[in-house]
Backbone as JSON, one array per atom type, in Angstrom:
{
  "sequence": "MKIILDLLLLLLIIIYSYLESLVKVFIPRRKKSVAGEIVLITGAGHGIGRQTAYEFAKRKSRLVLWDINKHGVEETAAECRNLGATTHVFVVDCSNREEIHSSVNQVKKEVGDVTILVNNAGVIYPADLLSTKDEEIIKTFEVNILGHFWITKALLPSMIRRNHGHIVTVASVCGHGVIPYLIPYCSSKFAAVGFHRALTSELEALGKTGIKTSCLCPVFVNTGFTKNPSTRLWPVLETGEVVRSLIDGILTDKKMIFVPSHINISLTIERFLPERALAAINHVQDIQFEAVIGHKIKMK",
  "N": [[54.28, 83.85, 79.95], [56.86, 83.35, 79.02], [58.44, 84.84, 80.79], [58.15, 83.4, 83.14], [59.42, 80.99, 82.5], [61.98, 82.04, 82.12], [62.57, 82.87, 84.71], [62.55, 80.43, 86.08], [64.7, 79.19, 84.83], [66.7, 80.93, 85.68], [66.67, 80.39, 88.44], [67.55, 77.72, 88.44], [70.13, 78.11, 87.43], [71.28, 79.61, 89.48], [71.24, 77.77, 91.62], [72.87, 75.77, 90.53], [75.23, 77.23, 90.34], [75.89, 77.7, 93.03], [76.33, 75.06, 93.85], [78.49, 74.41, 92.2], [80.43, 76.17, 93.18], [80.7, 75.14, 95.75], [81.79, 72.61, 95.25], [84.28, 73.41, 94.21], [85.56, 74.29, 96.43], [86.57, 72.0, 97.6], [87.92, 70.71, 95.59], [90.85, 71.39, 94.05], [91.47, 74.17, 91.92], [92.37, 74.09, 88.46], [95.52, 75.31, 87.44], [96.56, 77.8, 85.18], [99.09, 78.12, 82.61], [101.55, 80.69, 82.42], [103.74, 81.04, 80.96], [105.77, 82.58, 78.59], [103.88, 84.58, 78.19], [103.33, 88.09, 77.76], [103.82, 90.3, 80.22], [102.75, 93.17, 81.75], [103.54, 95.21, 84.41], [102.62, 97.71, 86.58], [104.01, 100.09, 88.86], [106.22, 98.59, 89.69], [108.56, 98.81, 91.06], [108.68, 98.39, 93.77], [107.4, 96.82, 96.74], [104.27, 95.17, 96.41], [104.17, 95.16, 93.57], [106.83, 94.63, 92.88], [107.31, 92.07, 94.03], [105.36, 90.63, 92.69], [106.35, 90.71, 90.09], [108.62, 89.11, 90.41], [107.43, 86.62, 90.82], [106.12, 86.14, 88.37], [108.4, 86.06, 86.8], [109.63, 83.7, 87.67], [107.91, 81.95, 86.52], [108.47, 82.06, 83.89], [107.48, 84.14, 82.28], [107.44, 86.93, 80.0], [108.59, 90.04, 80.84], [107.38, 93.35, 81.37], [108.22, 96.13, 82.97], [107.03, 98.82, 84.81], [107.64, 101.9, 86.47], [107.78, 104.87, 88.41], [110.01, 105.33, 89.8], [113.21, 105.1, 89.0], [115.54, 103.79, 89.98], [114.45, 101.88, 91.74], [112.86, 100.25, 90.01], [114.73, 99.26, 88.29], [116.27, 97.71, 90.01], [114.4, 95.71, 90.61], [114.13, 94.6, 88.03], [116.69, 93.58, 87.59], [116.82, 91.42, 89.37], [114.74, 89.87, 88.33], [115.84, 89.18, 85.86], [117.93, 87.64, 86.79], [116.46, 85.49, 87.57], [115.91, 84.4, 85.21], [114.15, 85.58, 83.4], [113.1, 87.37, 80.49], [113.31, 90.79, 80.48], [111.99, 94.04, 80.41], [112.43, 97.48, 80.99], [110.73, 100.44, 81.91], [110.59, 103.81, 82.69], [107.95, 105.35, 84.06], [105.41, 107.71, 84.66], [102.53, 107.12, 86.1], [100.45, 108.86, 86.44], [100.34, 110.52, 84.38], [98.83, 110.99, 81.42], [99.71, 111.36, 78.74], [102.31, 110.44, 78.9], [101.84, 107.78, 79.51], [100.56, 106.86, 77.18], [102.63, 107.24, 75.29], [104.54, 105.49, 76.32], [103.23, 103.01, 76.13], [103.05, 102.74, 73.34], [105.77, 102.49, 72.8], [106.31, 100.07, 74.08], [104.77, 98.29, 72.54], [106.17, 98.43, 70.11], [108.8, 97.6, 70.81], [108.56, 95.27, 72.31], [106.08, 93.87, 72.0], [102.58, 92.81, 71.87], [100.92, 93.28, 74.88], [99.76, 90.78, 77.07], [99.01, 90.17, 79.64], [98.0, 92.37, 82.07], [98.88, 94.12, 84.92], [97.57, 96.32, 86.91], [98.91, 98.05, 89.16], [100.18, 100.27, 90.33], [100.1, 102.83, 92.8], [99.09, 105.44, 95.1], [99.08, 106.96, 98.37], [97.85, 109.17, 100.84], [97.75, 109.62, 103.98], [95.57, 111.4, 105.93], [93.42, 113.81, 107.53], [90.47, 115.15, 105.89], [90.51, 117.98, 105.62], [93.15, 118.58, 106.0], [94.33, 117.46, 103.82], [96.0, 118.11, 100.85], [94.94, 119.78, 97.88], [96.3, 119.0, 95.51], [97.2, 116.52, 96.27], [94.86, 115.01, 96.45], [94.09, 115.07, 93.75], [96.28, 113.74, 92.6], [96.03, 111.22, 93.79], [93.7, 110.19, 92.57], [94.46, 110.31, 89.88], [96.55, 108.43, 89.73], [95.59, 106.11, 91.07], [93.19, 105.35, 89.84], [92.45, 106.7, 87.34], [94.71, 106.23, 85.81], [94.43, 103.48, 85.46], [92.34, 103.41, 83.61], [93.49, 104.7, 81.33], [95.7, 103.05, 80.69], [94.52, 100.52, 80.37], [92.68, 100.99, 78.29], [94.48, 101.49, 76.23], [95.78, 99.02, 75.9], [93.85, 97.1, 75.63], [92.62, 96.68, 73.01], [94.25, 94.88, 71.44], [94.04, 92.59, 72.98], [91.33, 92.06, 72.65], [91.13, 91.54, 69.94], [92.42, 89.06, 69.79], [90.98, 87.66, 71.6], [92.07, 87.03, 74.08], [93.73, 87.31, 77.12], [94.51, 88.99, 80.28], [93.42, 91.04, 82.81], [94.42, 92.73, 85.58], [93.38, 94.25, 88.51], [94.68, 96.02, 91.08], [93.36, 96.69, 94.03], [91.87, 97.32, 97.1], [90.82, 96.43, 100.45], [89.74, 98.72, 101.27], [88.23, 99.49, 99.18], [85.82, 98.44, 99.57], [84.95, 98.99, 102.11], [85.09, 101.67, 104.5], [87.66, 103.8, 105.91], [88.53, 106.11, 108.37], [90.38, 109.18, 107.76], [91.45, 108.47, 105.38], [90.15, 109.37, 103.08], [90.39, 110.25, 100.24], [91.88, 108.05, 99.28], [90.27, 105.77, 99.92], [88.03, 106.43, 98.37], [89.12, 106.36, 95.78], [89.77, 103.66, 95.61], [87.28, 102.44, 95.86], [86.37, 103.23, 93.39], [88.18, 101.82, 91.78], [87.48, 99.14, 92.32], [84.87, 99.22, 91.26], [85.52, 99.77, 88.59], [86.81, 97.37, 87.87], [84.63, 95.54, 88.18], [82.74, 96.54, 86.37], [84.17, 96.43, 83.96], [84.57, 93.68, 83.77], [81.94, 92.83, 83.42], [81.32, 94.08, 80.98], [83.09, 92.89, 79.17], [82.11, 90.31, 79.22], [79.59, 90.8, 78.11], [80.33, 91.5, 75.55], [81.13, 89.07, 74.65], [83.73, 88.28, 74.94], [85.14, 86.08, 76.3], [87.59, 85.0, 76.63], [89.23, 86.85, 77.73], [90.33, 87.44, 80.79], [89.61, 88.67, 84.14], [90.8, 90.02, 87.24], [90.65, 91.08, 90.65], [92.43, 92.44, 93.24], [92.1, 92.6, 96.7], [93.41, 93.41, 99.47], [93.84, 93.68, 103.1], [95.52, 95.96, 105.35], [98.81, 96.28, 104.18], [102.21, 95.62, 104.7], [104.01, 97.64, 103.33], [105.28, 99.99, 103.64], [104.16, 102.35, 102.77], [102.03, 103.22, 104.31], [102.46, 104.35, 107.51], [103.4, 102.62, 110.42], [101.02, 100.81, 110.74], [98.26, 99.27, 112.45], [95.91, 96.95, 113.87], [93.21, 95.5, 115.72], [91.62, 93.35, 114.83], [92.19, 92.71, 112.15], [94.96, 91.26, 110.43], [98.19, 92.73, 109.92], [99.46, 92.54, 106.87], [102.19, 90.79, 105.26], [104.09, 91.46, 102.3], [104.77, 89.24, 100.71], [102.87, 87.25, 101.38], [100.49, 88.41, 100.41], [101.05, 88.56, 97.65], [101.38, 85.89, 96.97], [98.71, 84.99, 97.2], [97.6, 86.62, 95.25], [98.9, 85.74, 92.85], [98.06, 83.06, 92.79], [95.32, 83.51, 92.46], [95.29, 84.78, 89.95], [96.3, 82.72, 88.3], [94.24, 80.88, 88.49], [92.16, 82.19, 87.46], [90.53, 83.75, 89.18], [88.05, 86.03, 90.11], [87.6, 87.95, 92.23], [89.85, 88.69, 94.71], [90.34, 88.35, 97.93], [92.36, 89.2, 100.7], [93.14, 88.66, 104.0], [91.21, 85.73, 103.09], [88.84, 85.45, 104.53], [87.86, 87.99, 104.93], [86.01, 88.67, 103.02], [83.69, 87.4, 103.95], [83.24, 88.83, 106.3], [82.75, 91.41, 105.28], [80.39, 90.92, 103.89], [78.61, 90.26, 105.95], [78.59, 92.69, 107.33], [77.0, 94.3, 105.73], [74.43, 93.86, 106.54], [74.18, 94.79, 109.04], [73.08, 97.14, 111.6], [73.7, 100.72, 111.94], [74.68, 101.4, 114.49], [75.83, 98.99, 115.37], [77.85, 98.7, 113.47], [79.45, 100.88, 114.13], [80.3, 100.06, 116.62], [81.84, 97.86, 115.94], [83.91, 99.08, 114.49], [85.08, 100.47, 116.58], [86.06, 98.39, 118.16], [87.85, 97.22, 116.37], [89.88, 99.16, 116.25], [91.65, 100.55, 114.42], [94.8, 101.78, 113.54], [97.24, 104.16, 112.42], [99.88, 106.26, 111.2], [98.95, 109.6, 110.57], [98.22, 112.77, 109.07], [96.71, 115.12, 110.95], [94.87, 117.89, 111.45], [97.03, 119.27, 110.47], [99.14, 118.17, 111.81], [101.2, 115.34, 112.55], [99.82, 112.41, 113.66], [98.99, 109.43, 115.53], [96.41, 107.49, 114.37]],
  "CA": [[54.82, 82.48, 80.05], [58.31, 83.4, 78.83], [59.1, 85.35, 82.01], [58.16, 82.31, 84.12], [60.49, 80.08, 82.09], [63.25, 82.69, 82.37], [62.81, 82.85, 86.16], [62.91, 79.06, 86.45], [66.06, 78.97, 84.37], [67.56, 81.7, 86.6], [66.74, 79.64, 89.69], [68.43, 76.58, 88.2], [71.52, 78.59, 87.28], [71.74, 79.99, 90.84], [71.49, 76.54, 92.36], [74.04, 75.15, 89.93], [76.43, 78.06, 90.66], [76.25, 77.42, 94.41], [76.9, 73.71, 93.92], [79.81, 74.46, 91.56], [81.33, 76.85, 94.14], [80.94, 74.21, 96.85], [82.72, 71.6, 94.75], [85.57, 74.01, 94.02], [86.17, 74.39, 97.75], [87.24, 70.73, 97.91], [88.71, 70.27, 94.43], [91.73, 72.52, 93.63], [91.28, 74.64, 90.53], [93.52, 73.91, 87.59], [96.22, 76.55, 87.23], [97.0, 77.98, 83.79], [100.47, 78.51, 82.4], [101.75, 82.06, 81.93], [105.03, 81.02, 80.29], [105.73, 83.26, 77.3], [102.96, 85.73, 78.18], [103.95, 89.41, 77.99], [103.16, 90.8, 81.43], [103.09, 94.55, 82.13], [103.24, 95.5, 85.81], [102.89, 99.08, 86.98], [104.45, 100.14, 90.25], [107.02, 97.37, 89.84], [109.82, 99.09, 91.76], [108.54, 98.28, 95.22], [106.25, 96.15, 97.35], [103.47, 94.16, 95.69], [104.56, 95.12, 92.18], [108.12, 93.96, 92.75], [107.15, 90.64, 94.32], [104.58, 90.02, 91.57], [107.28, 90.54, 88.97], [109.45, 87.94, 90.73], [106.62, 85.4, 90.64], [105.98, 85.91, 86.94], [109.71, 85.68, 86.28], [109.82, 82.28, 87.98], [107.01, 81.18, 85.64], [108.96, 82.2, 82.51], [106.79, 85.15, 81.52], [108.25, 88.06, 79.51], [108.18, 91.12, 81.73], [107.5, 94.78, 81.08], [108.11, 96.71, 84.3], [106.87, 100.29, 84.85], [107.62, 102.58, 87.77], [108.28, 106.25, 88.37], [111.3, 105.28, 90.5], [114.15, 104.42, 88.1], [116.41, 102.9, 90.76], [113.68, 100.75, 92.26], [112.4, 99.34, 88.97], [115.93, 98.57, 87.77], [116.59, 96.63, 90.97], [113.45, 94.62, 90.35], [114.46, 94.01, 86.73], [117.93, 92.83, 87.72], [116.49, 90.13, 90.02], [113.93, 89.08, 87.37], [116.78, 88.62, 84.88], [118.65, 86.56, 87.47], [115.54, 84.36, 87.61], [115.82, 83.83, 83.88], [113.07, 86.18, 82.62], [113.37, 88.5, 79.63], [112.71, 91.88, 81.21], [112.12, 95.38, 79.83], [112.18, 98.48, 82.01], [110.29, 101.76, 81.48], [110.3, 104.79, 83.78], [106.66, 105.91, 83.63], [104.56, 108.35, 85.64], [101.16, 106.63, 85.77], [99.45, 109.94, 86.57], [100.5, 111.35, 83.17], [98.19, 110.28, 80.33], [100.54, 111.41, 77.55], [103.47, 109.56, 79.14], [101.34, 106.43, 79.45], [100.34, 106.53, 75.76], [103.95, 107.13, 74.65], [105.22, 104.25, 76.8], [102.51, 101.87, 75.53], [103.49, 102.64, 71.94], [107.13, 102.01, 72.8], [106.23, 98.67, 74.46], [104.29, 97.57, 71.38], [107.2, 98.38, 69.11], [110.0, 96.91, 71.28], [108.3, 93.99, 73.0], [104.92, 93.2, 71.41], [101.3, 93.05, 72.5], [100.8, 92.81, 76.26], [98.64, 89.83, 77.26], [98.58, 90.25, 81.05], [98.22, 93.7, 82.64], [98.69, 94.25, 86.37], [97.44, 97.74, 87.29], [99.28, 98.01, 90.6], [100.7, 101.55, 90.84], [99.16, 103.5, 93.69], [99.61, 106.4, 96.08], [98.22, 107.16, 99.53], [98.21, 110.33, 101.67], [96.92, 109.52, 105.19], [95.34, 112.71, 106.53], [92.01, 114.2, 107.51], [90.15, 115.78, 104.62], [90.89, 119.38, 105.6], [94.62, 118.66, 105.92], [94.77, 116.87, 102.55], [96.17, 119.13, 99.84], [94.18, 119.55, 96.65], [97.09, 118.28, 94.55], [97.27, 115.13, 96.73], [93.6, 114.38, 96.03], [94.18, 114.9, 92.3], [97.3, 112.7, 92.34], [95.46, 109.92, 94.22], [92.78, 109.72, 91.55], [95.17, 110.13, 88.62], [97.34, 107.18, 89.76], [94.86, 104.93, 91.58], [92.08, 104.9, 88.99], [92.49, 107.2, 85.97], [95.78, 105.49, 85.14], [93.88, 102.16, 85.03], [91.57, 103.63, 82.4], [94.34, 105.03, 80.16], [96.54, 101.9, 80.33], [93.67, 99.45, 79.89], [92.19, 101.38, 76.96], [95.54, 101.4, 75.23], [96.21, 97.67, 75.7], [92.72, 96.18, 75.45], [92.28, 96.31, 71.62], [94.97, 93.68, 70.99], [93.46, 91.45, 73.68], [90.01, 91.8, 72.08], [91.36, 90.91, 68.63], [92.83, 87.66, 70.01], [90.11, 87.1, 72.66], [93.02, 86.4, 75.02], [94.39, 88.27, 77.98], [94.12, 89.01, 81.68], [93.56, 92.4, 83.35], [94.4, 92.62, 87.07], [93.23, 95.51, 89.22], [95.08, 95.99, 92.5], [92.53, 97.62, 94.79], [92.08, 97.24, 98.55], [89.61, 96.25, 101.23], [89.18, 100.05, 101.34], [87.33, 99.64, 98.07], [84.56, 97.83, 99.99], [84.6, 99.57, 103.39], [85.82, 102.94, 104.63], [88.51, 104.03, 107.06], [88.77, 107.58, 108.53], [91.69, 109.77, 107.43], [91.9, 107.97, 104.07], [89.0, 109.63, 102.21], [90.69, 110.13, 98.82], [92.33, 106.68, 98.98], [89.09, 104.89, 99.9], [87.19, 106.78, 97.22], [89.77, 105.88, 94.56], [89.72, 102.21, 95.6], [85.91, 102.1, 95.47], [86.32, 103.4, 91.93], [88.93, 100.73, 91.18], [86.62, 97.94, 92.37], [83.82, 99.43, 90.28], [86.14, 99.61, 87.26], [86.97, 95.92, 87.66], [83.34, 94.86, 88.0], [82.1, 97.0, 85.12], [84.97, 95.89, 82.85], [84.25, 92.25, 83.7], [80.59, 92.7, 82.86], [81.35, 94.51, 79.6], [83.79, 91.87, 78.39], [81.15, 89.2, 79.07], [78.55, 91.25, 77.19], [80.94, 91.48, 74.21], [81.46, 87.72, 74.32], [85.2, 88.08, 75.01], [85.33, 85.24, 77.48], [88.99, 84.65, 76.74], [89.91, 87.9, 78.47], [89.98, 87.27, 82.2], [89.85, 89.8, 85.04], [90.95, 89.73, 88.64], [90.79, 92.26, 91.48], [93.06, 92.14, 94.52], [91.63, 93.47, 97.8], [93.98, 93.05, 100.78], [93.78, 94.65, 104.2], [96.79, 96.69, 105.44], [100.01, 95.55, 103.74], [103.41, 96.25, 105.23], [104.86, 98.08, 102.21], [105.95, 101.24, 104.01], [103.43, 103.54, 102.36], [101.3, 103.64, 105.52], [103.43, 104.2, 108.61], [102.99, 101.98, 111.7], [99.64, 100.37, 110.78], [97.92, 98.19, 113.39], [94.48, 96.76, 114.1], [92.98, 94.35, 116.57], [90.92, 92.25, 114.16], [92.83, 92.36, 110.87], [96.41, 91.2, 110.46], [98.95, 93.58, 108.97], [100.02, 91.52, 105.98], [103.48, 90.95, 104.56], [103.94, 91.53, 100.85], [104.86, 87.89, 100.12], [101.58, 86.56, 101.56], [99.53, 88.99, 99.51], [101.4, 88.22, 96.28], [101.05, 84.45, 96.76], [97.26, 84.92, 96.95], [97.36, 87.26, 93.97], [99.34, 84.85, 91.77], [97.15, 81.93, 92.79], [94.08, 84.01, 91.9], [95.48, 84.98, 88.51], [96.48, 81.44, 87.63], [93.0, 80.14, 88.51], [91.15, 83.1, 86.92], [89.62, 84.19, 90.23], [87.67, 87.4, 89.83], [87.81, 88.82, 93.39], [90.84, 88.05, 95.57], [90.44, 88.99, 99.25], [93.45, 88.7, 101.55], [92.83, 87.24, 104.04], [89.98, 85.35, 102.35], [87.63, 85.58, 105.37], [87.4, 89.37, 104.89], [84.81, 88.66, 102.2], [82.54, 87.05, 104.82], [83.03, 89.97, 107.22], [82.12, 92.5, 104.52], [79.01, 90.52, 103.58], [77.82, 90.37, 107.19], [78.45, 94.1, 107.69], [75.95, 94.92, 104.95], [73.14, 93.61, 107.16], [74.21, 95.31, 110.41], [72.7, 98.52, 111.78], [74.8, 101.67, 112.07], [75.25, 101.32, 115.84], [76.67, 97.82, 115.43], [79.05, 99.0, 112.68], [80.29, 101.81, 114.91], [80.92, 99.27, 117.67], [82.88, 97.02, 115.3], [85.02, 100.0, 114.21], [85.74, 100.77, 117.86], [86.81, 97.19, 118.56], [88.99, 97.07, 115.44], [90.93, 100.09, 116.68], [92.64, 100.74, 113.34], [95.73, 102.9, 113.8], [98.37, 104.4, 111.53], [100.28, 107.66, 111.23], [98.22, 110.42, 109.63], [98.26, 114.19, 109.35], [95.4, 115.56, 111.45], [95.03, 119.28, 111.85], [98.36, 119.63, 110.01], [100.14, 117.54, 112.67], [101.26, 113.89, 112.38], [99.34, 111.7, 114.84], [98.56, 108.02, 115.34], [94.96, 107.38, 114.35]],
  "C": [[56.36, 82.48, 79.93], [59.04, 83.86, 80.09], [59.2, 84.27, 83.07], [59.28, 81.33, 83.8], [61.86, 80.71, 82.37], [63.58, 82.68, 83.87], [63.19, 81.47, 86.65], [64.33, 78.75, 86.04], [67.06, 79.71, 85.28], [67.74, 80.96, 87.93], [67.68, 78.44, 89.54], [69.89, 76.97, 88.1], [72.11, 78.98, 88.66], [72.09, 78.78, 91.65], [72.74, 75.85, 91.86], [75.32, 75.9, 90.31], [76.86, 77.81, 92.08], [76.9, 76.03, 94.54], [78.29, 73.67, 93.31], [80.83, 75.08, 92.51], [81.67, 75.92, 95.3], [81.94, 73.13, 96.46], [84.13, 72.16, 94.65], [86.31, 74.22, 95.33], [87.02, 73.17, 98.06], [88.15, 70.24, 96.8], [89.56, 71.47, 93.97], [91.5, 72.87, 92.17], [92.55, 74.4, 89.74], [94.19, 75.25, 87.33], [96.74, 76.63, 85.77], [98.48, 78.32, 83.75], [100.54, 79.95, 81.92], [103.14, 82.14, 81.27], [104.89, 81.66, 78.9], [104.77, 84.42, 77.21], [103.75, 87.04, 78.43], [103.17, 90.09, 79.1], [103.66, 92.22, 81.75], [102.64, 94.79, 83.55], [103.57, 96.93, 86.11], [103.25, 99.08, 88.47], [105.35, 98.98, 90.64], [108.32, 97.6, 90.61], [109.8, 98.89, 93.24], [107.37, 97.4, 95.57], [105.58, 95.09, 96.52], [103.9, 94.05, 94.23], [105.87, 94.41, 91.99], [107.98, 92.47, 92.98], [106.33, 89.92, 93.26], [105.45, 89.78, 90.37], [108.16, 89.31, 89.19], [108.69, 86.64, 90.45], [106.38, 85.12, 89.16], [107.28, 85.5, 86.3], [109.99, 84.2, 86.5], [109.0, 81.39, 87.05], [107.32, 81.42, 84.16], [108.12, 83.15, 81.64], [107.81, 86.18, 81.01], [107.71, 89.33, 80.19], [108.42, 92.52, 81.15], [107.21, 95.49, 82.41], [108.07, 98.25, 84.22], [106.96, 100.77, 86.29], [108.17, 103.99, 87.55], [109.67, 106.32, 88.98], [112.3, 104.45, 89.68], [115.02, 103.4, 88.84], [115.66, 101.67, 91.22], [113.29, 99.76, 91.19], [113.59, 98.6, 88.35], [116.39, 97.48, 88.7], [115.68, 95.43, 90.77], [113.81, 93.87, 89.08], [115.71, 93.13, 86.84], [117.66, 91.44, 88.36], [115.66, 89.27, 89.1], [114.85, 88.45, 86.3], [117.6, 87.5, 85.5], [117.79, 85.31, 87.55], [115.27, 83.79, 86.21], [114.78, 84.47, 82.97], [113.62, 87.31, 81.72], [112.61, 89.69, 80.2], [113.03, 93.22, 80.56], [111.67, 96.4, 80.86], [111.76, 99.8, 81.36], [110.02, 102.61, 82.7], [109.06, 105.57, 83.33], [105.96, 106.54, 84.84], [103.11, 108.01, 85.31], [100.08, 107.65, 86.07], [99.46, 110.81, 85.32], [99.98, 110.57, 81.97], [99.07, 110.23, 79.06], [101.75, 110.47, 77.69], [103.05, 108.09, 79.06], [101.18, 105.99, 77.96], [101.69, 106.34, 75.0], [104.63, 105.85, 75.04], [104.55, 102.99, 76.22], [102.95, 101.66, 74.09], [104.9, 102.07, 71.87], [107.17, 100.5, 73.14], [105.78, 97.84, 73.27], [105.37, 97.38, 70.32], [108.39, 97.49, 69.53], [109.76, 95.5, 71.8], [107.17, 93.21, 72.29], [103.66, 93.53, 72.16], [101.26, 92.45, 73.9], [99.59, 91.89, 76.38], [98.16, 89.77, 78.7], [98.97, 91.64, 81.57], [97.92, 93.67, 84.13], [98.73, 95.73, 86.72], [97.68, 97.84, 88.8], [99.71, 99.36, 91.15], [99.66, 102.26, 91.68], [99.84, 104.48, 94.61], [98.61, 106.53, 97.21], [98.75, 108.31, 100.36], [97.32, 110.29, 102.93], [96.77, 110.9, 105.89], [93.83, 112.92, 106.64], [91.75, 115.04, 106.29], [90.68, 117.23, 104.54], [92.4, 119.55, 105.56], [95.19, 118.11, 104.62], [94.83, 117.98, 101.49], [95.4, 118.77, 98.57], [94.97, 118.7, 95.62], [97.28, 116.81, 94.97], [96.02, 114.36, 96.36], [93.64, 114.09, 94.53], [95.12, 113.75, 91.96], [96.77, 111.31, 92.69], [94.54, 109.36, 93.13], [93.46, 109.48, 90.2], [95.91, 108.77, 88.6], [96.43, 105.98, 90.06], [93.7, 104.49, 90.7], [92.14, 105.44, 87.57], [93.56, 106.49, 85.16], [95.3, 104.12, 84.66], [93.09, 102.34, 83.72], [92.49, 103.81, 81.2], [95.14, 103.79, 79.72], [95.68, 100.78, 79.73], [93.13, 99.76, 78.52], [93.22, 101.21, 75.89], [95.94, 99.94, 74.93], [95.08, 96.7, 75.34], [92.45, 95.78, 73.98], [92.99, 95.05, 71.15], [94.44, 92.43, 71.7], [92.12, 91.07, 73.06], [90.18, 91.11, 70.72], [91.66, 89.41, 68.79], [91.86, 86.93, 70.95], [91.0, 86.34, 73.67], [93.68, 87.5, 75.84], [93.91, 88.17, 79.41], [94.41, 90.42, 82.21], [93.38, 92.34, 84.88], [94.35, 94.04, 87.64], [93.65, 95.33, 90.68], [94.32, 97.09, 93.23], [92.88, 97.49, 96.27], [90.77, 96.91, 99.21], [88.94, 97.61, 101.43], [88.3, 100.37, 100.14], [85.95, 99.03, 98.38], [84.05, 98.44, 101.3], [85.52, 100.78, 103.63], [86.62, 102.98, 105.93], [88.74, 105.53, 107.19], [90.21, 107.94, 108.2], [92.28, 109.15, 106.13], [90.8, 108.23, 103.03], [89.35, 109.56, 100.73], [91.09, 108.72, 98.43], [91.17, 105.74, 98.9], [88.24, 105.16, 98.67], [87.8, 106.23, 95.92], [89.71, 104.35, 94.46], [88.29, 101.71, 95.38], [85.76, 102.18, 93.95], [87.04, 102.25, 91.22], [88.13, 99.42, 91.18], [85.47, 98.05, 91.37], [84.31, 99.28, 88.86], [86.27, 98.15, 86.93], [85.64, 95.25, 87.37], [82.67, 95.25, 86.68], [82.83, 96.47, 83.89], [84.67, 94.42, 82.68], [82.91, 92.03, 83.01], [80.58, 93.05, 81.37], [82.02, 93.47, 78.69], [82.87, 90.64, 78.17], [80.06, 89.54, 78.06], [79.06, 91.24, 75.73], [81.3, 90.06, 73.75], [82.95, 87.43, 74.31], [85.56, 87.34, 76.28], [86.77, 84.79, 77.64], [89.83, 85.67, 77.46], [89.44, 87.82, 79.91], [90.25, 88.53, 83.0], [89.95, 89.32, 86.47], [91.1, 91.03, 89.4], [91.32, 91.87, 92.84], [92.62, 93.15, 95.58], [92.2, 93.01, 99.14], [93.65, 94.09, 101.84], [95.16, 95.33, 104.24], [97.94, 95.79, 105.05], [101.26, 96.32, 104.18], [104.38, 96.6, 104.1], [105.62, 99.36, 102.51], [105.22, 102.5, 103.59], [102.58, 104.11, 103.49], [102.19, 103.34, 106.72], [102.74, 103.61, 109.86], [101.52, 101.56, 111.74], [99.43, 99.27, 111.82], [96.42, 98.14, 113.52], [94.28, 95.5, 114.95], [92.44, 93.13, 115.83], [91.56, 91.8, 112.87], [94.32, 92.21, 111.08], [97.02, 92.24, 109.55], [99.78, 92.58, 108.12], [101.41, 91.84, 105.48], [103.24, 90.82, 103.07], [103.91, 90.15, 100.23], [103.57, 87.13, 100.22], [100.54, 87.08, 100.6], [99.79, 88.54, 98.07], [101.14, 86.74, 95.98], [99.58, 84.29, 96.47], [96.94, 85.51, 95.6], [97.7, 86.34, 92.83], [98.41, 83.64, 91.66], [95.83, 82.32, 92.16], [94.17, 84.22, 90.39], [95.55, 83.66, 87.75], [95.21, 80.58, 87.57], [91.81, 81.01, 88.03], [90.08, 83.52, 87.95], [89.33, 85.67, 90.06], [87.95, 88.33, 91.01], [88.71, 88.09, 94.38], [90.95, 88.85, 96.88], [91.59, 88.37, 100.02], [93.37, 89.43, 102.9], [91.45, 86.95, 103.47], [88.71, 85.58, 103.18], [87.09, 86.99, 105.44], [86.1, 89.46, 104.08], [83.56, 88.36, 103.02], [82.2, 88.2, 105.74], [82.32, 91.11, 106.51], [80.68, 92.19, 104.16], [78.11, 90.67, 104.82], [77.57, 91.85, 107.53], [77.33, 94.79, 106.93], [74.57, 94.81, 105.63], [73.08, 94.17, 108.6], [73.76, 96.75, 110.47], [73.9, 99.42, 112.06], [75.49, 101.59, 113.44], [76.21, 100.14, 115.96], [77.96, 98.04, 114.62], [80.01, 99.9, 113.42], [80.99, 101.05, 116.02], [82.06, 98.4, 117.12], [84.1, 97.89, 115.0], [85.8, 100.32, 115.46], [86.6, 99.6, 118.28], [88.03, 96.97, 117.66], [90.16, 97.95, 115.81], [92.04, 100.21, 115.65], [93.51, 101.96, 113.59], [96.8, 102.96, 112.74], [98.7, 105.89, 111.65], [99.53, 108.46, 110.16], [98.37, 111.89, 110.04], [96.84, 114.66, 109.71], [95.6, 116.99, 112.0], [96.44, 119.81, 111.56], [99.46, 119.12, 110.93], [100.07, 116.02, 112.47], [100.86, 113.27, 113.71], [99.08, 110.25, 114.49], [97.05, 108.0, 115.42], [94.51, 106.09, 113.74]]
}
């Protein structure tokens, strides 16, 4: 009898959830304030990380900027200060666990407890698998996913004590679907999406509903890391467009942020298509970018 009641309750919750989602389409979500929040952004010296720092600076957050590139992160910090934000700079290699722990301790002493974490640092090595160096595979996983573990583990305890915080995982549409010549990158982004989902579930199980999570999954972004990207069906996005969607998602506590948003529908449909249809879609998409194939740089 109990299982029947549980199933009926589940059905009611599903129906309510769909109705709630439908209402939210027409009624704008209330945006939270991030003024005074201590925001740590990795990979802040370039691209998405830099533009995200600017947006938080405009909203009067206190910024902690990490990047391996000293010149790049200092340029970002200078503009954030011009925007009126208190900004602290740390040169950090997010593939180095000891360096991460040392920098986190320094942040806690000099700035305070981080309340918003944006795990953005990433690397990519476009190449076929046999042309990809072993150290490039290791570096991809160290930065794109293991760094997320070390930084989040170090900062999460203070968020749990207060039941307050927000953890942002910058992943990719490559964390939901694959692209040839990006095997390590796609694999690391699948791991990043899994990290976000598992962390979200665990925080809910612990009853820490005050700690929010978001995951950004854009298509190709024109940041310069991938050379000459193009595709017939997906737009090559500019950094500003992606960051606007990211900030809007953070301020409304959106869990999964696809850019463009219709990619979510495409990925859902693809799950029900046979292999031949998927191969045809990949052919029509004609995704191209510079990659090392057979130890030579080619457009693929």
